Amino acid sequence: MALLEQWQKIAYNEKTNKQELQKFWQRYFLLEKGVYEKLLTNPEEKVEGTVKELAEKYGLSVLEMAGFLDGINESLVEANPIDTMEEDTRVSLAFDNEKLYKNMVDAKADWLYELPMWDNIFDAETKKRLYLEQKKSGTVIVGRKVGRNEPCPCGSGKKYKFCCGR
């Protein structure tokens, strides 16, 4: 069984009681924060190795590293083969700064996108711009509602109620 599958069975187990699952995620988020603090301290460093080597480097279990890799995968310059990943699979943590920041905002992970290390990567204006871009990307803007007695927007010349409004 691939590592990601094992991780998901533990992390998303519906049979586990809510308190245990909450403790599990609180512990994981602290570990995740620690890894990001190290990665963001030197964002230009090319971090590569096997899943097991990276887990040891950052003080995580192999399954926790699989969970971390699953979370960061969309922010990487080149995605890792997380679905088939095993302990000896070589992976890279080369991330795109803007993608990572936006994905943290999207995940509502304020404990990550508010890390002080971001101040050395982006100025306050850039962080605000990226934050707003990400927030707006999920906003649906609904057009003005056509009144029933107004001309139909299809261009037929008829009133909306006698054309497309039926």
JSON list of C-alpha atoms in Angstrom, two decimals:
[
{"chain": "A", "resi": 1, "resn": "MET", "atom": "CA", "xyz": [0.00, 0.00, 0.00]},
{"chain": "A", "resi": 2, "resn": "ALA", "atom": "CA", "xyz": [1.38, 3.43, -0.97]},
{"chain": "A", "resi": 3, "resn": "LEU", "atom": "CA", "xyz": [2.34, 5.83, 1.82]},
{"chain": "A", "resi": 4, "resn": "LEU", "atom": "CA", "xyz": [-0.31, 8.39, 0.90]},
{"chain": "A", "resi": 5, "resn": "GLU", "atom": "CA", "xyz": [-3.03, 5.77, 1.15]},
{"chain": "A", "resi": 6, "resn": "GLN", "atom": "CA", "xyz": [-1.81, 4.75, 4.62]},
{"chain": "A", "resi": 7, "resn": "TRP", "atom": "CA", "xyz": [-1.67, 8.41, 5.69]},
{"chain": "A", "resi": 8, "resn": "GLN", "atom": "CA", "xyz": [-5.22, 9.04, 4.47]},
{"chain": "A", "resi": 9, "resn": "LYS", "atom": "CA", "xyz": [-6.56, 5.99, 6.32]},
{"chain": "A", "resi": 10, "resn": "ILE", "atom": "CA", "xyz": [-5.24, 7.45, 9.58]},
{"chain": "A", "resi": 11, "resn": "ALA", "atom": "CA", "xyz": [-5.86, 11.15, 8.96]},
{"chain": "A", "resi": 12, "resn": "TYR", "atom": "CA", "xyz": [-9.37, 10.83, 7.55]},
{"chain": "A", "resi": 13, "resn": "ASN", "atom": "CA", "xyz": [-10.60, 7.82, 9.52]},
{"chain": "A", "resi": 14, "resn": "GLU", "atom": "CA", "xyz": [-14.28, 8.40, 10.28]},
{"chain": "A", "resi": 15, "resn": "LYS", "atom": "CA", "xyz": [-14.29, 5.66, 12.92]},
{"chain": "A", "resi": 16, "resn": "THR", "atom": "CA", "xyz": [-11.81, 7.53, 15.14]},
{"chain": "A", "resi": 17, "resn": "ASN", "atom": "CA", "xyz": [-13.52, 9.64, 17.79]},
{"chain": "A", "resi": 18, "resn": "LYS", "atom": "CA", "xyz": [-13.51, 13.39, 17.15]},
{"chain": "A", "resi": 19, "resn": "GLN", "atom": "CA", "xyz": [-11.28, 14.30, 20.10]},
{"chain": "A", "resi": 20, "resn": "GLU", "atom": "CA", "xyz": [-8.55, 11.88, 19.04]},
{"chain": "A", "resi": 21, "resn": "LEU", "atom": "CA", "xyz": [-8.74, 13.12, 15.47]},
{"chain": "A", "resi": 22, "resn": "GLN", "atom": "CA", "xyz": [-8.57, 16.73, 16.66]},
{"chain": "A", "resi": 23, "resn": "LYS", "atom": "CA", "xyz": [-5.47, 15.96, 18.77]},
{"chain": "A", "resi": 24, "resn": "PHE", "atom": "CA", "xyz": [-3.94, 14.17, 15.76]},
{"chain": "A", "resi": 25, "resn": "TRP", "atom": "CA", "xyz": [-4.44, 17.22, 13.51]},
{"chain": "A", "resi": 26, "resn": "GLN", "atom": "CA", "xyz": [-3.25, 19.72, 16.16]},
{"chain": "A", "resi": 27, "resn": "ARG", "atom": "CA", "xyz": [-0.04, 17.75, 16.54]},
{"chain": "A", "resi": 28, "resn": "TYR", "atom": "CA", "xyz": [0.37, 17.44, 12.78]},
{"chain": "A", "resi": 29, "resn": "PHE", "atom": "CA", "xyz": [-0.21, 21.18, 12.18]},
{"chain": "A", "resi": 30, "resn": "LEU", "atom": "CA", "xyz": [2.53, 22.00, 14.71]},
{"chain": "A", "resi": 31, "resn": "LEU", "atom": "CA", "xyz": [4.93, 19.64, 12.94]},
{"chain": "A", "resi": 32, "resn": "GLU", "atom": "CA", "xyz": [3.92, 21.07, 9.55]},
{"chain": "A", "resi": 33, "resn": "LYS", "atom": "CA", "xyz": [4.51, 24.61, 10.81]},
{"chain": "A", "resi": 34, "resn": "GLY", "atom": "CA", "xyz": [8.02, 23.62, 11.93]},
{"chain": "A", "resi": 35, "resn": "VAL", "atom": "CA", "xyz": [8.87, 22.22, 8.50]},
{"chain": "A", "resi": 36, "resn": "TYR", "atom": "CA", "xyz": [7.59, 25.36, 6.76]},
{"chain": "A", "resi": 37, "resn": "GLU", "atom": "CA", "xyz": [9.59, 27.56, 9.13]},
{"chain": "A", "resi": 38, "resn": "LYS", "atom": "CA", "xyz": [12.76, 25.73, 8.06]},
{"chain": "A", "resi": 39, "resn": "LEU", "atom": "CA", "xyz": [11.85, 25.74, 4.36]},
{"chain": "A", "resi": 40, "resn": "LEU", "atom": "CA", "xyz": [10.91, 29.44, 4.31]},
{"chain": "A", "resi": 41, "resn": "THR", "atom": "CA", "xyz": [14.06, 30.48, 6.18]},
{"chain": "A", "resi": 42, "resn": "ASN", "atom": "CA", "xyz": [16.02, 29.54, 3.07]},
{"chain": "A", "resi": 43, "resn": "PRO", "atom": "CA", "xyz": [13.49, 29.40, 0.18]},
{"chain": "A", "resi": 44, "resn": "GLU", "atom": "CA", "xyz": [16.17, 29.17, -2.54]},
{"chain": "A", "resi": 45, "resn": "GLU", "atom": "CA", "xyz": [17.68, 25.96, -1.10]},
{"chain": "A", "resi": 46, "resn": "LYS", "atom": "CA", "xyz": [16.96, 22.92, -3.26]},
{"chain": "A", "resi": 47, "resn": "VAL", "atom": "CA", "xyz": [15.63, 20.30, -0.85]},
{"chain": "A", "resi": 48, "resn": "GLU", "atom": "CA", "xyz": [15.62, 16.80, -2.35]},
{"chain": "A", "resi": 49, "resn": "GLY", "atom": "CA", "xyz": [15.91, 13.25, -1.11]},
{"chain": "A", "resi": 50, "resn": "THR", "atom": "CA", "xyz": [13.92, 10.13, -0.45]},
{"chain": "A", "resi": 51, "resn": "VAL", "atom": "CA", "xyz": [10.75, 10.38, 1.59]},
{"chain": "A", "resi": 52, "resn": "LYS", "atom": "CA", "xyz": [12.54, 8.64, 4.48]},
{"chain": "A", "resi": 53, "resn": "GLU", "atom": "CA", "xyz": [15.56, 11.00, 4.31]},
{"chain": "A", "resi": 54, "resn": "LEU", "atom": "CA", "xyz": [13.35, 14.10, 4.35]},
{"chain": "A", "resi": 55, "resn": "ALA", "atom": "CA", "xyz": [11.25, 12.70, 7.20]},
{"chain": "A", "resi": 56, "resn": "GLU", "atom": "CA", "xyz": [14.44, 12.22, 9.25]},
{"chain": "A", "resi": 57, "resn": "LYS", "atom": "CA", "xyz": [15.74, 15.68, 8.28]},
{"chain": "A", "resi": 58, "resn": "TYR", "atom": "CA", "xyz": [12.58, 17.41, 9.51]},
{"chain": "A", "resi": 59, "resn": "GLY", "atom": "CA", "xyz": [11.85, 15.14, 12.48]},
{"chain": "A", "resi": 60, "resn": "LEU", "atom": "CA", "xyz": [8.69, 13.55, 11.08]},
{"chain": "A", "resi": 61, "resn": "SER", "atom": "CA", "xyz": [7.55, 9.99, 10.71]},
{"chain": "A", "resi": 62, "resn": "VAL", "atom": "CA", "xyz": [7.46, 8.67, 7.14]},
{"chain": "A", "resi": 63, "resn": "LEU", "atom": "CA", "xyz": [3.64, 8.85, 7.15]},
{"chain": "A", "resi": 64, "resn": "GLU", "atom": "CA", "xyz": [3.66, 12.43, 8.44]},
{"chain": "A", "resi": 65, "resn": "MET", "atom": "CA", "xyz": [6.08, 13.31, 5.64]},
{"chain": "A", "resi": 66, "resn": "ALA", "atom": "CA", "xyz": [3.67, 11.69, 3.17]},
{"chain": "A", "resi": 67, "resn": "GLY", "atom": "CA", "xyz": [0.93, 13.96, 4.53]},
{"chain": "A", "resi": 68, "resn": "PHE", "atom": "CA", "xyz": [3.21, 16.99, 4.26]},
{"chain": "A", "resi": 69, "resn": "LEU", "atom": "CA", "xyz": [4.13, 16.11, 0.68]},
{"chain": "A", "resi": 70, "resn": "ASP", "atom": "CA", "xyz": [0.44, 15.73, -0.16]},
{"chain": "A", "resi": 71, "resn": "GLY", "atom": "CA", "xyz": [-0.22, 19.21, 1.22]},
{"chain": "A", "resi": 72, "resn": "ILE", "atom": "CA", "xyz": [2.64, 20.98, -0.55]},
{"chain": "A", "resi": 73, "resn": "ASN", "atom": "CA", "xyz": [2.40, 19.10, -3.86]},
{"chain": "A", "resi": 74, "resn": "GLU", "atom": "CA", "xyz": [0.23, 21.70, -5.65]},
{"chain": "A", "resi": 75, "resn": "SER", "atom": "CA", "xyz": [2.72, 24.44, -4.73]},
{"chain": "A", "resi": 76, "resn": "LEU", "atom": "CA", "xyz": [5.78, 22.68, -6.11]},
{"chain": "A", "resi": 77, "resn": "VAL", "atom": "CA", "xyz": [7.60, 23.67, -9.28]},
{"chain": "A", "resi": 78, "resn": "GLU", "atom": "CA", "xyz": [7.38, 20.02, -10.33]},
{"chain": "A", "resi": 79, "resn": "ALA", "atom": "CA", "xyz": [4.82, 17.74, -8.65]},
{"chain": "A", "resi": 80, "resn": "ASN", "atom": "CA", "xyz": [5.98, 14.60, -6.85]},
{"chain": "A", "resi": 81, "resn": "PRO", "atom": "CA", "xyz": [4.45, 11.16, -7.58]},
{"chain": "A", "resi": 82, "resn": "ILE", "atom": "CA", "xyz": [2.53, 11.18, -4.30]},
{"chain": "A", "resi": 83, "resn": "ASP", "atom": "CA", "xyz": [-0.01, 8.50, -5.26]},
{"chain": "A", "resi": 84, "resn": "THR", "atom": "CA", "xyz": [2.68, 5.84, -5.75]},
{"chain": "A", "resi": 85, "resn": "MET", "atom": "CA", "xyz": [5.20, 7.15, -3.22]},
{"chain": "A", "resi": 86, "resn": "GLU", "atom": "CA", "xyz": [7.13, 4.74, -1.00]},
{"chain": "A", "resi": 87, "resn": "GLU", "atom": "CA", "xyz": [9.89, 5.35, 1.59]},
{"chain": "A", "resi": 88, "resn": "ASP", "atom": "CA", "xyz": [12.64, 5.18, -1.04]},
{"chain": "A", "resi": 89, "resn": "THR", "atom": "CA", "xyz": [10.91, 7.41, -3.62]},
{"chain": "A", "resi": 90, "resn": "ARG", "atom": "CA", "xyz": [13.00, 10.49, -4.45]},
{"chain": "A", "resi": 91, "resn": "VAL", "atom": "CA", "xyz": [11.08, 13.71, -4.01]},
{"chain": "A", "resi": 92, "resn": "SER", "atom": "CA", "xyz": [11.76, 17.43, -4.24]},
{"chain": "A", "resi": 93, "resn": "LEU", "atom": "CA", "xyz": [10.45, 20.30, -2.13]},
{"chain": "A", "resi": 94, "resn": "ALA", "atom": "CA", "xyz": [11.28, 23.03, -4.68]},
{"chain": "A", "resi": 95, "resn": "PHE", "atom": "CA", "xyz": [8.24, 25.26, -4.32]},
{"chain": "A", "resi": 96, "resn": "ASP", "atom": "CA", "xyz": [6.90, 28.31, -6.12]},
{"chain": "A", "resi": 97, "resn": "ASN", "atom": "CA", "xyz": [6.75, 31.10, -3.50]},
{"chain": "A", "resi": 98, "resn": "GLU", "atom": "CA", "xyz": [3.60, 32.75, -4.85]},
{"chain": "A", "resi": 99, "resn": "LYS", "atom": "CA", "xyz": [1.73, 29.46, -5.37]},
{"chain": "A", "resi": 100, "resn": "LEU", "atom": "CA", "xyz": [2.64, 28.30, -1.87]},
{"chain": "A", "resi": 101, "resn": "TYR", "atom": "CA", "xyz": [1.49, 31.56, -0.26]},
{"chain": "A", "resi": 102, "resn": "LYS", "atom": "CA", "xyz": [-1.79, 31.54, -2.21]},
{"chain": "A", "resi": 103, "resn": "ASN", "atom": "CA", "xyz": [-2.45, 27.86, -1.40]},
{"chain": "A", "resi": 104, "resn": "MET", "atom": "CA", "xyz": [-1.90, 28.58, 2.30]},
{"chain": "A", "resi": 105, "resn": "VAL", "atom": "CA", "xyz": [-4.43, 31.44, 2.06]},
{"chain": "A", "resi": 106, "resn": "ASP", "atom": "CA", "xyz": [-6.85, 29.16, 0.17]},
{"chain": "A", "resi": 107, "resn": "ALA", "atom": "CA", "xyz": [-6.51, 26.50, 2.89]},
{"chain": "A", "resi": 108, "resn": "LYS", "atom": "CA", "xyz": [-7.24, 29.18, 5.51]},
{"chain": "A", "resi": 109, "resn": "ALA", "atom": "CA", "xyz": [-3.97, 28.18, 7.21]},
{"chain": "A", "resi": 110, "resn": "ASP", "atom": "CA", "xyz": [-3.27, 31.51, 8.88]},
{"chain": "A", "resi": 111, "resn": "TRP", "atom": "CA", "xyz": [-0.63, 29.86, 11.11]},
{"chain": "A", "resi": 112, "resn": "LEU", "atom": "CA", "xyz": [1.33, 29.27, 7.88]},
{"chain": "A", "resi": 113, "resn": "TYR", "atom": "CA", "xyz": [0.75, 32.33, 5.70]},
{"chain": "A", "resi": 114, "resn": "GLU", "atom": "CA", "xyz": [1.37, 34.60, 8.69]},
{"chain": "A", "resi": 115, "resn": "LEU", "atom": "CA", "xyz": [4.79, 33.08, 9.46]},
{"chain": "A", "resi": 116, "resn": "PRO", "atom": "CA", "xyz": [7.39, 35.85, 9.92]},
{"chain": "A", "resi": 117, "resn": "MET", "atom": "CA", "xyz": [9.66, 34.19, 7.32]},
{"chain": "A", "resi": 118, "resn": "TRP", "atom": "CA", "xyz": [7.32, 35.46, 4.58]},
{"chain": "A", "resi": 119, "resn": "ASP", "atom": "CA", "xyz": [8.51, 39.01, 5.40]},
{"chain": "A", "resi": 120, "resn": "ASN", "atom": "CA", "xyz": [11.95, 38.09, 4.01]},
{"chain": "A", "resi": 121, "resn": "ILE", "atom": "CA", "xyz": [10.39, 36.72, 0.81]},
{"chain": "A", "resi": 122, "resn": "PHE", "atom": "CA", "xyz": [7.66, 39.29, 0.04]},
{"chain": "A", "resi": 123, "resn": "ASP", "atom": "CA", "xyz": [7.11, 42.87, 1.10]},
{"chain": "A", "resi": 124, "resn": "ALA", "atom": "CA", "xyz": [3.82, 43.75, 2.83]},
{"chain": "A", "resi": 125, "resn": "GLU", "atom": "CA", "xyz": [2.29, 45.08, -0.39]},
{"chain": "A", "resi": 126, "resn": "THR", "atom": "CA", "xyz": [3.03, 41.88, -2.33]},
{"chain": "A", "resi": 127, "resn": "LYS", "atom": "CA", "xyz": [1.64, 39.72, 0.48]},
{"chain": "A", "resi": 128, "resn": "LYS", "atom": "CA", "xyz": [-1.54, 41.80, 0.51]},
{"chain": "A", "resi": 129, "resn": "ARG", "atom": "CA", "xyz": [-1.85, 41.56, -3.30]},
{"chain": "A", "resi": 130, "resn": "LEU", "atom": "CA", "xyz": [-1.37, 37.77, -3.28]},
{"chain": "A", "resi": 131, "resn": "TYR", "atom": "CA", "xyz": [-3.84, 37.41, -0.41]},
{"chain": "A", "resi": 132, "resn": "LEU", "atom": "CA", "xyz": [-6.50, 39.44, -2.22]},
{"chain": "A", "resi": 133, "resn": "GLU", "atom": "CA", "xyz": [-5.87, 37.66, -5.55]},
{"chain": "A", "resi": 134, "resn": "GLN", "atom": "CA", "xyz": [-6.46, 34.31, -3.86]},
{"chain": "A", "resi": 135, "resn": "LYS", "atom": "CA", "xyz": [-9.55, 35.45, -1.97]},
{"chain": "A", "resi": 136, "resn": "LYS", "atom": "CA", "xyz": [-11.08, 36.98, -5.12]},
{"chain": "A", "resi": 137, "resn": "SER", "atom": "CA", "xyz": [-10.35, 33.87, -7.20]},
{"chain": "A", "resi": 138, "resn": "GLY", "atom": "CA", "xyz": [-13.02, 31.98, -5.27]},
{"chain": "A", "resi": 139, "resn": "THR", "atom": "CA", "xyz": [-15.60, 34.77, -5.46]},
{"chain": "A", "resi": 140, "resn": "VAL", "atom": "CA", "xyz": [-18.44, 34.31, -7.92]},
{"chain": "A", "resi": 141, "resn": "ILE", "atom": "CA", "xyz": [-19.64, 37.58, -9.38]},
{"chain": "A", "resi": 142, "resn": "VAL", "atom": "CA", "xyz": [-23.25, 37.34, -10.47]},
{"chain": "A", "resi": 143, "resn": "GLY", "atom": "CA", "xyz": [-24.32, 39.62, -13.30]},
{"chain": "A", "resi": 144, "resn": "ARG", "atom": "CA", "xyz": [-27.22, 42.03, -13.06]},
{"chain": "A", "resi": 145, "resn": "LYS", "atom": "CA", "xyz": [-30.62, 40.34, -13.11]},
{"chain": "A", "resi": 146, "resn": "VAL", "atom": "CA", "xyz": [-32.67, 40.99, -16.22]},
{"chain": "A", "resi": 147, "resn": "GLY", "atom": "CA", "xyz": [-36.11, 42.42, -15.48]},
{"chain": "A", "resi": 148, "resn": "ARG", "atom": "CA", "xyz": [-39.04, 40.62, -17.13]},
{"chain": "A", "resi": 149, "resn": "ASN", "atom": "CA", "xyz": [-40.13, 43.72, -19.07]},
{"chain": "A", "resi": 150, "resn": "GLU", "atom": "CA", "xyz": [-36.64, 44.65, -20.29]},
{"chain": "A", "resi": 151, "resn": "PRO", "atom": "CA", "xyz": [-35.35, 43.81, -23.78]},
{"chain": "A", "resi": 152, "resn": "CYS", "atom": "CA", "xyz": [-34.01, 40.24, -23.94]},
{"chain": "A", "resi": 153, "resn": "PRO", "atom": "CA", "xyz": [-30.19, 40.08, -23.72]},
{"chain": "A", "resi": 154, "resn": "CYS", "atom": "CA", "xyz": [-30.14, 37.54, -26.59]},
{"chain": "A", "resi": 155, "resn": "GLY", "atom": "CA", "xyz": [-30.77, 40.40, -29.02]},
{"chain": "A", "resi": 156, "resn": "SER", "atom": "CA", "xyz": [-34.12, 39.27, -30.42]},
{"chain": "A", "resi": 157, "resn": "GLY", "atom": "CA", "xyz": [-35.77, 42.62, -29.73]},
{"chain": "A", "resi": 158, "resn": "LYS", "atom": "CA", "xyz": [-38.55, 40.99, -27.71]},
{"chain": "A", "resi": 159, "resn": "LYS", "atom": "CA", "xyz": [-39.23, 41.54, -24.05]},
{"chain": "A", "resi": 160, "resn": "TYR", "atom": "CA", "xyz": [-37.39, 39.08, -21.81]},
{"chain": "A", "resi": 161, "resn": "LYS", "atom": "CA", "xyz": [-40.69, 37.60, -20.54]},
{"chain": "A", "resi": 162, "resn": "PHE", "atom": "CA", "xyz": [-41.74, 36.66, -24.07]},
{"chain": "A", "resi": 163, "resn": "CYS", "atom": "CA", "xyz": [-38.33, 35.32, -25.13]},
{"chain": "A", "resi": 164, "resn": "CYS", "atom": "CA", "xyz": [-35.67, 33.66, -22.98]},
{"chain": "A", "resi": 165, "resn": "GLY", "atom": "CA", "xyz": [-37.53, 34.32, -19.73]},
{"chain": "A", "resi": 166, "resn": "ARG", "atom": "CA", "xyz": [-40.12, 31.62, -20.44]}
]
